[in-house]
Amino acid sequence: MPLVKITISNLGSIDTAKILKETSRIAGEETGKGESKLMVLITEGNFMMRGMSAMCAFVDMRGIGKVEKLINEKISKRVSQLLTAEANIPPENIYLNFTDMPRENWGHSEGVF
């Protein structure tokens, strides 16, 4: 089950529902796992870049398998374009992390995968 956690500065004027839906669609398509196995969330954060407050985003994607360079590049490009268009965040202020979790380190439904 991939999880995509997006932290964005100043959520007040952003259509979070649209970003959630589009991110879910993108991650589902690119990993080939579909949206039925995805969890996406958005939180607000206070960011500082280059010594000053700035509109920024940090995207943390974790999954079991399908965390590989070509897939990550596609997700990075598409999610960055989405955040630039919908949240007015410059691409240079968007960072993404991708983590491949071992099955035994991911709990679900009173057990692990």
Short mmCIF file of C-alpha atoms in Angstrom, two decimals:
data_model
loop_
_atom_site.label_atom_id
_atom_site.label_comp_id
_atom_site.label_asym_id
_atom_site.label_seq_id
_atom_site.Cartn_x
_atom_site.Cartn_y
_atom_site.Cartn_z
CA MET A 1 0.00 0.00 0.00
CA PRO A 2 1.73 3.18 -1.08
CA LEU A 3 1.38 6.20 1.17
CA VAL A 4 1.94 9.72 -0.17
CA LYS A 5 2.24 12.42 2.48
CA ILE A 6 2.38 15.98 1.17
CA THR A 7 3.36 18.85 3.43
CA ILE A 8 2.63 22.28 1.94
CA SER A 9 3.04 25.78 3.31
CA ASN A 10 -0.13 27.90 3.55
CA LEU A 11 -2.97 25.49 2.75
CA GLY A 12 -5.59 28.23 3.17
CA SER A 13 -6.08 29.10 -0.50
CA ILE A 14 -5.34 25.67 -1.99
CA ASP A 15 -7.88 23.16 -3.32
CA THR A 16 -6.60 20.25 -1.21
CA ALA A 17 -9.31 17.87 -2.46
CA LYS A 18 -8.07 18.30 -6.03
CA ILE A 19 -4.44 17.79 -5.04
CA LEU A 20 -5.35 14.67 -3.03
CA LYS A 21 -7.36 13.17 -5.90
CA GLU A 22 -4.78 13.97 -8.58
CA THR A 23 -1.87 12.71 -6.47
CA SER A 24 -3.77 9.48 -5.81
CA ARG A 25 -4.41 9.07 -9.53
CA ILE A 26 -0.77 9.78 -10.46
CA ALA A 27 0.70 7.40 -7.86
CA GLY A 28 -1.81 4.68 -8.74
CA GLU A 29 -1.05 4.95 -12.45
CA GLU A 30 2.72 5.15 -12.17
CA THR A 31 3.12 2.32 -9.64
CA GLY A 32 0.55 0.15 -11.38
CA LYS A 33 -1.06 -0.55 -8.00
CA GLY A 34 -4.22 1.47 -8.62
CA GLU A 35 -5.94 3.91 -6.30
CA SER A 36 -7.68 1.22 -4.26
CA LYS A 37 -4.40 0.46 -2.50
CA LEU A 38 -3.31 4.09 -1.98
CA MET A 39 -3.41 6.48 0.95
CA VAL A 40 -2.73 10.19 0.37
CA LEU A 41 -2.70 12.97 2.94
CA ILE A 42 -1.90 16.66 3.05
CA THR A 43 -0.64 18.57 6.05
CA GLU A 44 0.43 22.16 6.50
CA GLY A 45 3.99 23.02 7.42
CA ASN A 46 6.12 26.07 8.03
CA PHE A 47 9.07 26.09 5.67
CA MET A 48 12.25 28.08 5.39
CA MET A 49 14.45 27.98 2.30
CA ARG A 50 17.57 29.97 1.62
CA GLY A 51 17.19 31.61 5.05
CA MET A 52 13.64 32.93 4.56
CA SER A 53 10.02 31.81 4.65
CA ALA A 54 8.85 30.47 1.31
CA MET A 55 6.03 28.59 -0.40
CA CYS A 56 7.33 25.02 -0.40
CA ALA A 57 6.26 21.40 -0.49
CA PHE A 58 7.77 18.17 0.75
CA VAL A 59 6.37 14.91 -0.60
CA ASP A 60 7.15 11.67 1.22
CA MET A 61 6.15 8.53 -0.68
CA ARG A 62 6.51 5.11 0.89
CA GLY A 63 5.61 1.76 -0.51
CA ILE A 64 6.32 -1.93 -0.67
CA GLY A 65 7.95 -2.51 -4.03
CA LYS A 66 7.57 -0.32 -7.13
CA VAL A 67 9.90 2.27 -5.59
CA GLU A 68 12.45 2.49 -8.37
CA LYS A 69 14.21 5.18 -10.36
CA LEU A 70 12.05 5.33 -13.52
CA ILE A 71 8.77 5.26 -11.58
CA ASN A 72 10.08 7.81 -9.06
CA GLU A 73 11.12 10.17 -11.87
CA LYS A 74 7.65 10.04 -13.43
CA ILE A 75 5.90 10.59 -10.10
CA SER A 76 8.31 13.41 -9.21
CA LYS A 77 7.65 15.21 -12.49
CA ARG A 78 3.87 14.83 -12.43
CA VAL A 79 3.37 15.66 -8.74
CA SER A 80 5.72 18.66 -9.00
CA GLN A 81 3.77 19.95 -12.00
CA LEU A 82 0.53 19.48 -10.06
CA LEU A 83 1.82 21.38 -7.01
CA THR A 84 3.17 24.18 -9.19
CA ALA A 85 -0.16 24.54 -11.01
CA GLU A 86 -2.51 24.12 -8.03
CA ALA A 87 -0.51 25.55 -5.13
CA ASN A 88 1.70 28.04 -6.98
CA ILE A 89 4.87 26.46 -5.59
CA PRO A 90 7.99 26.94 -7.72
CA PRO A 91 9.49 23.61 -8.84
CA GLU A 92 12.77 24.45 -7.12
CA ASN A 93 10.87 24.59 -3.79
CA ILE A 94 9.46 21.07 -4.09
CA TYR A 95 11.35 18.09 -2.66
CA LEU A 96 10.29 14.45 -2.82
CA ASN A 97 11.44 11.38 -0.90
CA PHE A 98 10.80 7.79 -1.99
CA THR A 99 11.16 4.92 0.49
CA ASP A 100 10.81 1.22 -0.27
CA MET A 101 9.63 -0.43 2.94
CA PRO A 102 10.26 -4.10 3.73
CA ARG A 103 6.91 -5.94 4.02
CA GLU A 104 7.60 -6.86 7.64
CA ASN A 105 7.96 -3.16 8.54
CA TRP A 106 4.51 -2.13 7.29
CA GLY A 107 1.59 -2.83 9.61
CA HIS A 108 -1.99 -3.18 8.40
CA SER A 109 -5.25 -4.64 9.66
CA GLU A 110 -3.78 -5.98 12.93
CA GLY A 111 -0.77 -7.51 11.21
CA VAL A 112 1.97 -6.80 8.70
CA PHE A 113 2.19 -7.33 4.97
#
